[in-house]
CSV table of C-alpha atoms in Angstrom, one decimal:
chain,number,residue,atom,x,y,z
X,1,UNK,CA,39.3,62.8,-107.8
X,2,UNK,CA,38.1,61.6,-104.4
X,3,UNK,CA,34.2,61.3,-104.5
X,4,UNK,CA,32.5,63.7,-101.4
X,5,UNK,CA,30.8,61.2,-98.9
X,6,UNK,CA,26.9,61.3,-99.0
X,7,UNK,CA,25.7,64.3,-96.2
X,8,UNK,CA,24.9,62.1,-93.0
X,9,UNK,CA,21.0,61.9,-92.1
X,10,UNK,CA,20.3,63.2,-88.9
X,11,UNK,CA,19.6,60.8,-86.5
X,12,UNK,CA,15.9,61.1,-85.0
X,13,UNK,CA,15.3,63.4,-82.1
X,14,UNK,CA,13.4,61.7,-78.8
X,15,UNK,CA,11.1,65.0,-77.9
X,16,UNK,CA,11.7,66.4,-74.7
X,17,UNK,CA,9.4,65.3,-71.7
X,18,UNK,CA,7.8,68.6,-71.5
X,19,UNK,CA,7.2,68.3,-75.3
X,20,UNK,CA,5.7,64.2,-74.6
X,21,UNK,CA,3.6,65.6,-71.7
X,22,UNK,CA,1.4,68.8,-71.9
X,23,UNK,CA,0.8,69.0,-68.3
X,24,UNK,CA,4.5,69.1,-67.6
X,25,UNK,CA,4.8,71.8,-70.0
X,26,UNK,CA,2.1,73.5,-68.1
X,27,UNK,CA,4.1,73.4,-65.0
X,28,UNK,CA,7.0,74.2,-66.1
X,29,UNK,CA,5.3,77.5,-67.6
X,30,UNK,CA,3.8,78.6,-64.7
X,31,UNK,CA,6.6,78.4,-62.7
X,32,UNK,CA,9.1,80.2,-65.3
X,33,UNK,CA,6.3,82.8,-65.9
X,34,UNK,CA,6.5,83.2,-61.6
X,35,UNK,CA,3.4,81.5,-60.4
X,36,UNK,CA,3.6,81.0,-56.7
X,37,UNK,CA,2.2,78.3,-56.2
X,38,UNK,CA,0.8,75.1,-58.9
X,39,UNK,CA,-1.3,71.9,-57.6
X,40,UNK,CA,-1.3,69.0,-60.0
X,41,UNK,CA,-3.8,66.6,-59.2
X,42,UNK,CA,-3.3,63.1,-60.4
X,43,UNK,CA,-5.4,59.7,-61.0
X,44,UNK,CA,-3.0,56.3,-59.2
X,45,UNK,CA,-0.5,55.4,-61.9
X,46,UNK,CA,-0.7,58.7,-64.0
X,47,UNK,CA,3.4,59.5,-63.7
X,48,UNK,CA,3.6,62.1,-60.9
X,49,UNK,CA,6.8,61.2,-59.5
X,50,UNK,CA,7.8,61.4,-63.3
X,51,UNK,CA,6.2,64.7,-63.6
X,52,UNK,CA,8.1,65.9,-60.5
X,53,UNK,CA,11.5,64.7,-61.6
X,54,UNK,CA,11.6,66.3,-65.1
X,55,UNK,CA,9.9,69.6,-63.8
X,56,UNK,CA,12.7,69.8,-61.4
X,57,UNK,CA,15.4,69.0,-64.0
X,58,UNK,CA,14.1,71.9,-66.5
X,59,UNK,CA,13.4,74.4,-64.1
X,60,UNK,CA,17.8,73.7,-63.0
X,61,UNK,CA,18.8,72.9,-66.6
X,62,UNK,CA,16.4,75.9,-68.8
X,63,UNK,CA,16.6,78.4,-66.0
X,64,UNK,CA,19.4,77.9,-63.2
X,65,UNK,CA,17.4,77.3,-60.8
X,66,UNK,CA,17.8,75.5,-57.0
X,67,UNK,CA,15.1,73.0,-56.8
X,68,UNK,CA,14.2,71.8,-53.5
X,69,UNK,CA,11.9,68.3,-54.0
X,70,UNK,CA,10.0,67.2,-50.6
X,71,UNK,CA,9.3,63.1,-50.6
X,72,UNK,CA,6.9,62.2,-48.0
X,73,UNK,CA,8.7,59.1,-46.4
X,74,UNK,CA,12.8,57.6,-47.1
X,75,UNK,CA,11.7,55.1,-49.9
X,76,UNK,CA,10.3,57.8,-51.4
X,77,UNK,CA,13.3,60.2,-51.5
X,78,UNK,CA,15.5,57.1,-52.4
X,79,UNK,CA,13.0,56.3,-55.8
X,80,UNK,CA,13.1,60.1,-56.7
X,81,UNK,CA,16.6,61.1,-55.9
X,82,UNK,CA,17.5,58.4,-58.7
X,83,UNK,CA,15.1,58.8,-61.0
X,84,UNK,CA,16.0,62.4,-61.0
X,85,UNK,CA,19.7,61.5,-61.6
X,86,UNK,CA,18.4,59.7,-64.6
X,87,UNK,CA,17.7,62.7,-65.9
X,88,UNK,CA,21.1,64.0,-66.3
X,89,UNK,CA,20.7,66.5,-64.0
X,90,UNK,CA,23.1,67.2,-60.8
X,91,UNK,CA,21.4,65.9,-57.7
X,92,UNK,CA,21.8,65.4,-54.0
X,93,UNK,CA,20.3,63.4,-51.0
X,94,UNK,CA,20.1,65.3,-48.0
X,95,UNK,CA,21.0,63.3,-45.2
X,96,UNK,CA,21.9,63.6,-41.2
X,97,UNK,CA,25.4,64.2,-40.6
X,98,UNK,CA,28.0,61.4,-41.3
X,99,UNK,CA,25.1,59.4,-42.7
X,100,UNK,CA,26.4,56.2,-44.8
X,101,UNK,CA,25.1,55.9,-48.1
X,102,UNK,CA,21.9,54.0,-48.6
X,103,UNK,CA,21.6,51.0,-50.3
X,104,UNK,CA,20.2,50.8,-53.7
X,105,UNK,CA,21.0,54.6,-53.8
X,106,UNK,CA,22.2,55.9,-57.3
X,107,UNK,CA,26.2,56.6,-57.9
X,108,UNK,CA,25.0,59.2,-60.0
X,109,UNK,CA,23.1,60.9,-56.6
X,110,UNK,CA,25.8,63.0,-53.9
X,111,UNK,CA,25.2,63.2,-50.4
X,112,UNK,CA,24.3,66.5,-48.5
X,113,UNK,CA,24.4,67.0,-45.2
X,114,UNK,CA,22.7,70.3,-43.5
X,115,UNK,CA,25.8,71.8,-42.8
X,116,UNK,CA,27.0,71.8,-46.7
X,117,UNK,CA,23.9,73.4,-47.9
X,118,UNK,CA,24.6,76.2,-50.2
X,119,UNK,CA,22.9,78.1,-53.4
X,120,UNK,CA,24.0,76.1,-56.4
X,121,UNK,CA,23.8,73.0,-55.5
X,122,UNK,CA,21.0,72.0,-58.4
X,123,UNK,CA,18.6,69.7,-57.1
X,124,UNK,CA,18.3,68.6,-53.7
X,125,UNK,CA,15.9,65.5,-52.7
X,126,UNK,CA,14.8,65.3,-48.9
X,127,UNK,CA,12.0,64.3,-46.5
X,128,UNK,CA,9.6,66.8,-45.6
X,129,UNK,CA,10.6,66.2,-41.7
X,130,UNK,CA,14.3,66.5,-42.7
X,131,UNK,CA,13.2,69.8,-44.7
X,132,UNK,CA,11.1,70.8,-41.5
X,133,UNK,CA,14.1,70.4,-39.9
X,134,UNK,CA,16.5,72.9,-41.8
X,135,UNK,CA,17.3,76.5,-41.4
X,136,UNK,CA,16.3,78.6,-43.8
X,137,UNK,CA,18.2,81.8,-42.7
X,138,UNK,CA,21.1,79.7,-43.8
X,139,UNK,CA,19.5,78.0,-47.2
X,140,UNK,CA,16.8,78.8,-49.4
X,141,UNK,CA,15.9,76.9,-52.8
X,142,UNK,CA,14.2,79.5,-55.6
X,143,UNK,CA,11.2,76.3,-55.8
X,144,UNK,CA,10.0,73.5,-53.6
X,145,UNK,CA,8.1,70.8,-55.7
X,146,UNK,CA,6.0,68.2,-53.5
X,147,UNK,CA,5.7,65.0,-54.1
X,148,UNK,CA,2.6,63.1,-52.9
X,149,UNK,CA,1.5,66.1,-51.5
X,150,UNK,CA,-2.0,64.6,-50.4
X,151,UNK,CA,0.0,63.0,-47.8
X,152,UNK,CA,1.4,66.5,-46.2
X,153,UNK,CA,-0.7,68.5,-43.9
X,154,UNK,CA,-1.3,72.4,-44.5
X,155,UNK,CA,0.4,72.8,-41.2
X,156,UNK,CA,3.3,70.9,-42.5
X,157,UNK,CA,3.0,72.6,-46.4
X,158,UNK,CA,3.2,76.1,-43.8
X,159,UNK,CA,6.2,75.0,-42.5
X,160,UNK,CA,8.2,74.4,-45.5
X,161,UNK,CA,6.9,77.7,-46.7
X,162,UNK,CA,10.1,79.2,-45.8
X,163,UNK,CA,12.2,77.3,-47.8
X,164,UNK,CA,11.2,78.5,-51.4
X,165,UNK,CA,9.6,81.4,-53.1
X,166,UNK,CA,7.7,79.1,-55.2
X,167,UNK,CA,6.2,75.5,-54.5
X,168,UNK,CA,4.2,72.6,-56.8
X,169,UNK,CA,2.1,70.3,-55.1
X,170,UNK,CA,1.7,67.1,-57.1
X,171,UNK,CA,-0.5,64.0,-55.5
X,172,UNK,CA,-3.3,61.7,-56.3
X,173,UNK,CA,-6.6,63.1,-54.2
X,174,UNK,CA,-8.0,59.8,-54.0
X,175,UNK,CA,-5.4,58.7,-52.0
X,176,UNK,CA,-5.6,58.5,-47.9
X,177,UNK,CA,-5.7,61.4,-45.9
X,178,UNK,CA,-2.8,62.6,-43.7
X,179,UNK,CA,-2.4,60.5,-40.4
X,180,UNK,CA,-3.3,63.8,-37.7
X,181,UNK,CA,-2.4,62.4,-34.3
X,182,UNK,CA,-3.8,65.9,-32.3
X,183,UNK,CA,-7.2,66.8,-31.7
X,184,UNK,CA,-8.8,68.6,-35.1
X,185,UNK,CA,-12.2,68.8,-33.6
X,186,UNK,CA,-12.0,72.9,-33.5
X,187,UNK,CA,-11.6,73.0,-37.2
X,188,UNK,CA,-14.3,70.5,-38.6
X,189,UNK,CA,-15.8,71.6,-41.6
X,190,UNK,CA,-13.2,74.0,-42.3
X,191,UNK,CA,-11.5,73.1,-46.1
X,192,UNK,CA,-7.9,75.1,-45.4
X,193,UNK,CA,-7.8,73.7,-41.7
X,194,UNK,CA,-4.2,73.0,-41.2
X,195,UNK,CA,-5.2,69.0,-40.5
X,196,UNK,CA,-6.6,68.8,-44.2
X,197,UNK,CA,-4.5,67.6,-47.3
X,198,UNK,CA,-2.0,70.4,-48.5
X,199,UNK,CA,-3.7,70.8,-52.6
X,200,UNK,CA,-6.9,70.6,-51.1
X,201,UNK,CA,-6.3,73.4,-48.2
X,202,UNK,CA,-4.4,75.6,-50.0
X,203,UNK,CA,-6.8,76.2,-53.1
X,204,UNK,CA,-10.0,76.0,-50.6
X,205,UNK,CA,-8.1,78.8,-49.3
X,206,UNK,CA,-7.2,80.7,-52.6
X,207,UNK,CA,-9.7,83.3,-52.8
X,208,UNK,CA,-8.4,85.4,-55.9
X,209,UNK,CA,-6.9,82.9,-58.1
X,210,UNK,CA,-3.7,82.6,-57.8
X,211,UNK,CA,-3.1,79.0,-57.3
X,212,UNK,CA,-2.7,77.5,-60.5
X,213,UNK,CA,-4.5,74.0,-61.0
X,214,UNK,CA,-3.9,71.3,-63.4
X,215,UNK,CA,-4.2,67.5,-63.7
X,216,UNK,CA,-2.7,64.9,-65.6
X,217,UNK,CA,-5.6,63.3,-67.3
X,218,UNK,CA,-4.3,59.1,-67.9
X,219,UNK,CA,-3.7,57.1,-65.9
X,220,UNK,CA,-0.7,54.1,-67.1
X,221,UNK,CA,-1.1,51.8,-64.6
X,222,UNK,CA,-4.5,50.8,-64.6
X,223,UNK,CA,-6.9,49.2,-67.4
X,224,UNK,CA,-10.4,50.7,-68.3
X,225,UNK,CA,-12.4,48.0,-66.2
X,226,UNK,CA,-10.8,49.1,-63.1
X,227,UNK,CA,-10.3,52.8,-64.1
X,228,UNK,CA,-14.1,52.9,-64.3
X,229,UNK,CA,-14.3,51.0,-61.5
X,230,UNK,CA,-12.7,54.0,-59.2
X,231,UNK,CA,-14.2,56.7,-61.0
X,232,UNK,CA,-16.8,57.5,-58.6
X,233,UNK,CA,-14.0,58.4,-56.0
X,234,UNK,CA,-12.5,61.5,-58.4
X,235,UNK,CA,-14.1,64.9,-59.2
X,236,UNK,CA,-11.0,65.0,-61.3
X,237,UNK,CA,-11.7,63.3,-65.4
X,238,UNK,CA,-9.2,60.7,-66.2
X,239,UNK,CA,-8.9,57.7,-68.5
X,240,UNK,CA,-7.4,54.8,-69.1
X,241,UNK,CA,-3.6,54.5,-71.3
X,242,UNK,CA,-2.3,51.6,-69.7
X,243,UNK,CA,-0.7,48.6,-72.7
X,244,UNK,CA,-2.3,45.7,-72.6
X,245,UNK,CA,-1.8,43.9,-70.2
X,246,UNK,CA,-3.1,40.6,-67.9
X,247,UNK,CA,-2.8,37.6,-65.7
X,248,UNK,CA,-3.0,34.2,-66.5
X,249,UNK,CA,-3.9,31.3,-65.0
X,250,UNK,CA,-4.9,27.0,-65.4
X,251,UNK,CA,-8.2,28.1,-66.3
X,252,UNK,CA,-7.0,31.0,-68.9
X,253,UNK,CA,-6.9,34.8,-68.7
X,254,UNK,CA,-8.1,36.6,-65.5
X,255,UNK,CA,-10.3,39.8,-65.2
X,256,UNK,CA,-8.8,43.0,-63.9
X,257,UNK,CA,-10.4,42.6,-60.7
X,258,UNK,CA,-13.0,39.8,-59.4
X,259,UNK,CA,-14.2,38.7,-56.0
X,260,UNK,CA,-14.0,36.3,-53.8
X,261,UNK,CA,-16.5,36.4,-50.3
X,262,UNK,CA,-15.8,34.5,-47.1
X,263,UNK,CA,-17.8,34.1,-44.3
X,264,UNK,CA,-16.5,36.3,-41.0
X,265,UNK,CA,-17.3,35.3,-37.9
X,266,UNK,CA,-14.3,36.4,-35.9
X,267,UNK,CA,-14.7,40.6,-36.1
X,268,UNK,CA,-11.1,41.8,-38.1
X,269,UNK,CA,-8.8,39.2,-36.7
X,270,UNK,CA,-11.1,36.4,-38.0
X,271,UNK,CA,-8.1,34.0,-39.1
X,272,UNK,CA,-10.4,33.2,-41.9
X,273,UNK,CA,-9.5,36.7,-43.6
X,274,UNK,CA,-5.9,36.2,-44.3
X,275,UNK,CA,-6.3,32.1,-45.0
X,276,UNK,CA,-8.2,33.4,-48.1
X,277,UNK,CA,-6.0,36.2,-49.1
X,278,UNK,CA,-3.2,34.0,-48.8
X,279,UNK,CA,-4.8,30.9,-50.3
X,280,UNK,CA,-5.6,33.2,-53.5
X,281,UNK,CA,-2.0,34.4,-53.0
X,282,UNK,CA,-0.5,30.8,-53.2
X,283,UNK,CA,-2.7,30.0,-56.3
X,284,UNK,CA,-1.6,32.9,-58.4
X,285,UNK,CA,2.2,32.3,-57.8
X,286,UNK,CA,1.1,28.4,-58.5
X,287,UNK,CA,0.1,28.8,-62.3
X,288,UNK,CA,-0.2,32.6,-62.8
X,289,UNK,CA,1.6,33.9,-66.1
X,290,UNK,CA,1.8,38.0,-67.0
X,291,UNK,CA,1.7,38.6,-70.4
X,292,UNK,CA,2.3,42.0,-71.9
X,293,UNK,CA,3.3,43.6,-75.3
X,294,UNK,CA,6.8,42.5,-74.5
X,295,UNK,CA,5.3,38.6,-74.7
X,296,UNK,CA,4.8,36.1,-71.7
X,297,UNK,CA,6.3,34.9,-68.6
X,298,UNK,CA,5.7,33.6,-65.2
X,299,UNK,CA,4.3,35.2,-62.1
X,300,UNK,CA,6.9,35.3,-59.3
X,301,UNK,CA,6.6,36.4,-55.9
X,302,UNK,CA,7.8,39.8,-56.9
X,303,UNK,CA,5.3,40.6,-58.9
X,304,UNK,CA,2.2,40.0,-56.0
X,305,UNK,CA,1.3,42.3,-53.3
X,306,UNK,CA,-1.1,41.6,-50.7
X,307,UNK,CA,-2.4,44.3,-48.7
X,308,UNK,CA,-5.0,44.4,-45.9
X,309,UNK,CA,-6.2,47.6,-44.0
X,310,UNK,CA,-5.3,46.2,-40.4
X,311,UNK,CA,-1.7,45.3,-38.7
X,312,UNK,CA,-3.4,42.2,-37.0
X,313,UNK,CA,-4.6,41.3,-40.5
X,314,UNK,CA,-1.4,42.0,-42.1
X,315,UNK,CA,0.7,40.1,-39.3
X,316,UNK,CA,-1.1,37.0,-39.8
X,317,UNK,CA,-0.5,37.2,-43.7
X,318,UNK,CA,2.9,37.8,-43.4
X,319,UNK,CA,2.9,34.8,-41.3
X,320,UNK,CA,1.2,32.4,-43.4
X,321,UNK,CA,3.1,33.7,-46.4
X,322,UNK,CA,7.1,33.4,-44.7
X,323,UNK,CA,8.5,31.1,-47.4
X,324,UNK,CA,7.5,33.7,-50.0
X,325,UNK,CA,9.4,36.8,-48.6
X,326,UNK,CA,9.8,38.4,-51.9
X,327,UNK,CA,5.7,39.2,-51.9
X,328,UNK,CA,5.1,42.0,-50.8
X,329,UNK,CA,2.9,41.9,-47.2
X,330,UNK,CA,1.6,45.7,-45.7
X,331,UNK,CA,-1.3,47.6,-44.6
X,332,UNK,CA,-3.1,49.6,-47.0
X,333,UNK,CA,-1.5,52.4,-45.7
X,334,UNK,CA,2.2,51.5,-46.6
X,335,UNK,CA,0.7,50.4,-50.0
X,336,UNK,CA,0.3,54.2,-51.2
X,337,UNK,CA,2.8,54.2,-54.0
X,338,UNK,CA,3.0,50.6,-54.6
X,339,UNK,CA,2.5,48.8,-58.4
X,340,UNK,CA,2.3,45.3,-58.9
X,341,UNK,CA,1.3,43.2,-61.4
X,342,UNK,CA,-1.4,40.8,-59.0
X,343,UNK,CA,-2.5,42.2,-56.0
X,344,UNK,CA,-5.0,40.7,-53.2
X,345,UNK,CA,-6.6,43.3,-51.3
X,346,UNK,CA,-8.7,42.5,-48.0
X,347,UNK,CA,-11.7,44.5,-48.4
X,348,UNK,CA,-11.9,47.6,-46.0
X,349,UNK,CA,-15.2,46.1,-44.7
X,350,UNK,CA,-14.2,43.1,-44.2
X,351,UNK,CA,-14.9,41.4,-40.3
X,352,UNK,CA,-17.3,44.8,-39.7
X,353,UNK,CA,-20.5,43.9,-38.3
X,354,UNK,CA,-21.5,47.9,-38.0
X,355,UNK,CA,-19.7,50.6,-40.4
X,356,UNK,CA,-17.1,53.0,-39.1
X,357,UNK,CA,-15.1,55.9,-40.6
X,358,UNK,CA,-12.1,54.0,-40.7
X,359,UNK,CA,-13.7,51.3,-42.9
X,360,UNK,CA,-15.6,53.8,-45.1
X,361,UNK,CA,-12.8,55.7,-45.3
X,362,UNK,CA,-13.3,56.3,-49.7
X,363,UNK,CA,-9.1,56.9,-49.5
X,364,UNK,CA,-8.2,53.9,-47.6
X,365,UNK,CA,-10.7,51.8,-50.4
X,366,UNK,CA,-9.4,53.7,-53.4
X,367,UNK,CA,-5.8,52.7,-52.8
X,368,UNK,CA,-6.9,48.8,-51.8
X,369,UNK,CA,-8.4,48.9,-55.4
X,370,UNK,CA,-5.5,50.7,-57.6
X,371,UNK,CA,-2.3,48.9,-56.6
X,372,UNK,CA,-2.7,46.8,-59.7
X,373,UNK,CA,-1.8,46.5,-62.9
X,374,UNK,CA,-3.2,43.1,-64.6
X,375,UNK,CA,-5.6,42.1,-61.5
X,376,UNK,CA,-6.7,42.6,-58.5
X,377,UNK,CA,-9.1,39.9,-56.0
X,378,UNK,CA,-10.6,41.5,-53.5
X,379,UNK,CA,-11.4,39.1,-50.3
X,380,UNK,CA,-14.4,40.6,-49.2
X,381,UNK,CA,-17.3,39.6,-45.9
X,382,UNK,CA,-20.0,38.1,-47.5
X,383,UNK,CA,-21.7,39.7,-44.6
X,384,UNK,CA,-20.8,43.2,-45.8
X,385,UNK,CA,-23.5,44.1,-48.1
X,386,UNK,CA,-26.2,43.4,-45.6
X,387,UNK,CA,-24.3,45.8,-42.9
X,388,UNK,CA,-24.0,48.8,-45.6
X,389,UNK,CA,-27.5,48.1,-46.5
X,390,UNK,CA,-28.7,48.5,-42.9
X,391,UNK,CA,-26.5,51.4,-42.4
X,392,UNK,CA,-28.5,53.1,-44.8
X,393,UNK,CA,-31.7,52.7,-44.2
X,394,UNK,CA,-30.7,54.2,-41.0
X,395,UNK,CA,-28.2,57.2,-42.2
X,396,UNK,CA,-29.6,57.7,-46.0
X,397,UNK,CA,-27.3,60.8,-46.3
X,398,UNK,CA,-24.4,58.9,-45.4
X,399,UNK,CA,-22.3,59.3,-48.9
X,400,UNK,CA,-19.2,57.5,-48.1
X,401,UNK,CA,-21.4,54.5,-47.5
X,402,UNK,CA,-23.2,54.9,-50.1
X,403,UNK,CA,-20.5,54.8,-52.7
X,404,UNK,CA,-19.0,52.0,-50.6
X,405,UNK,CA,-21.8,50.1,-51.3
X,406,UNK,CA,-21.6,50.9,-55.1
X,407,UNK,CA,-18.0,49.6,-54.9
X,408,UNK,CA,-19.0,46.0,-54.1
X,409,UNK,CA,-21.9,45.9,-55.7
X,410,UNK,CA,-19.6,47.1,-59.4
X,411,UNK,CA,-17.2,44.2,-58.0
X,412,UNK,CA,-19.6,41.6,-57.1
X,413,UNK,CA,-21.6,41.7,-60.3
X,414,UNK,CA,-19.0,42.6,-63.2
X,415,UNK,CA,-15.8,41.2,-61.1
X,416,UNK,CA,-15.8,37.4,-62.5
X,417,UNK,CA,-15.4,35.2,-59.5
X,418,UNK,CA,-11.5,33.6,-59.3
């Protein structure tokens, strides 16, 4: 008599992503139940490409859907085209005609050109100006999801409003505001002017409701110090859920952020900026270590960023740094998006003898300070407290210079010095 083999245990189901993520499971009901329209807003490092991927993969997979997903620049549609692949579901990069195929793009990912656009195709991954760009009388998606959607105008969210019956917006609203090239002086003060950020606009404009608003409330990337540390510059509550994780160097384990001041003489080009941004840079990737749950190892070059909020700035880095081309060198601009493990930031401030909008700007400043994810030195004027001080006494409503002044106050006095 042959003996029955034992019953097989079930191996362990991995819960779904909606399951893992209650605000996903949010969106995704709102949409299925036939909301128009859903904002998520989002602290840095909180997952919304992630969000944006897996919404658009349940809302194809769970209820045949055509997803349409809007990217805000071509790195960005390259990063979510394949991280929606890795999802399993069927994807395509719209592209110009006869394009060739970019590099680093997923095999997983098919080309689309305008021309071969048609109902079905599952989830289709494009710039906003290559959406702005296609006929609608010729293809329509059943929803449009947004990603970074602080980054897209109103005028531009009204333009794509033709491509989908329904549409999520998902972005950080700390981040910077759209780059408006026009004049927008005939709609100052006006929240749903169509020069204002897209989540913003559209529920300053939603009278009755029917915007649906949620938030992802953690933030991975960053560590409490520097989660409190940005705080100020959210009406949205988040925390901290970031591993341990930090930076090492000769003298033992670094802060998540410090400071180091310089004296400015030279207005923004002062070469004495980017020597010490660069000099901090060179001294991290000298004896830095990251160390992690998954144990230690060295710092390399691709682990640093170094961002400044001027090209002149920027330039000057980029040239002092040549024989490190795998750190990364950009305004604070191109550094929306960006994670790194070390990151030197020039302070917005920084070679200002009077303040202006562009270096209060709270966007430009939040992004300078989030990039990170072990530590962060900020290069700041030692000049810089005195001007915001003055500025003040002069303009006492002036709340973006106030906070500003906050800011370097929190990182002069709790940031250890490097």
């Amino acid at each position: 008599m042959t003996a029955e083999a034992p019953p097989q245990a079930n191996p362990p189901r991995v819960p779904a992503a909606h399951v893992k993520n209650p605000t996903l499971a949010r969106a995704l009901f709102a949409m299925m139940a036939g909301d128009r329209a859903v904002v998520v807003d989002s602290p840095p490092g909180a997952g919304k490409t992630h969000l944006i991927t897996n919404l658009a993969q349940q809302l194809h997979d769970r209820a045949g859907m055509t997803v349409a997903i809007a990217a805000q620049t071509r790195a960005q549609a390259l990063d979510v085209a394949n991280r929606t692949a890795e999802t399993g579901a069927a994807v395509s990069l719209l592209v110009k005609h006869k394009s060739v195929r970019p590099p680093g793009l997923s095999p997983d990912v098919t080309l689309v050109s305008q021309g071969r656009l048609r109902p079905g195709l599952g989830i289709v991954v494009a710039t906003t100006a290559r959406w702005l760009w296609t006929p609608t009388h010729t293809f329509r998606t059943d929803a449009l999801l947004v990603d970074e959607a602080y980054q897209l105008t109103y005028a531009d969210l009204g333009g794509l409003g033709t491509l989908a019956d329904q549409v999520t917006l998902v972005g950080d609203p700390g981040q910077i505001d759209p780059v408006v090239t026009g004049e927008t002086r005939r709609w100052d003060g006006w929240a749903a002017g169509p020069h204002q950020p897209s989540p913003s606009a559209l529920l300053a404009s939603d009278s009755d409701g029917h915007v649906t608003s949620l938030r992802l409330p953690k933030t991975w990337r960053l560590g409490p110090a520097t989660t409190d540390l940005i705080r100020p510059l959210y009406s949205i509550p988040f925390e901290s859920a970031r591993p341990p994780s930090h930076v090492e160097d000769s003298t033992g384990p670094l802060p998540e952020y410090c400071v180091q001041h310089v004296t400015v003489t030279g207005g923004q080009a002062d070469p004495a900026i980017a020597l010490a941004a660069a000099t901090r840079v060179r001294a991290r990737l000298a004896s830095g270590s990251v160390h992690t749950l998954d144990g230690a190892r060295p710092l390399t070059a691709r682990d640093v960023a170094v961002v400044a909020p001027h090209v002149e700035q920027t330039t000057m880095l980029a040239a002092a740094l040549a024989d490190q081309p795998d750190v990364f060198v950009g305004t604070i601009n191109q550094a929306q998006g960006l994670e790194r493990h070390a990151v030197v930031a020039v302070h917005p401030l920084a070679g200002y003898a009077t303040v202006s909008p562009f270096a209060t700007d709270l966007g430009r400043t939040c992004v300078a300070l989030s990039r990170h994810r072990s530590h962060l030195t900020v290069v700041a004027d030692d000049r810089t407290s005195a001007v915001l001080a003055r500025t003040l006494r002069d303009h006492p409503e002036d709340t973006a210079t106030r906070t500003q002044q906050h800011l370097l106050d929190t990182l002069t006095n709790q940031g250890a010095r490097p």
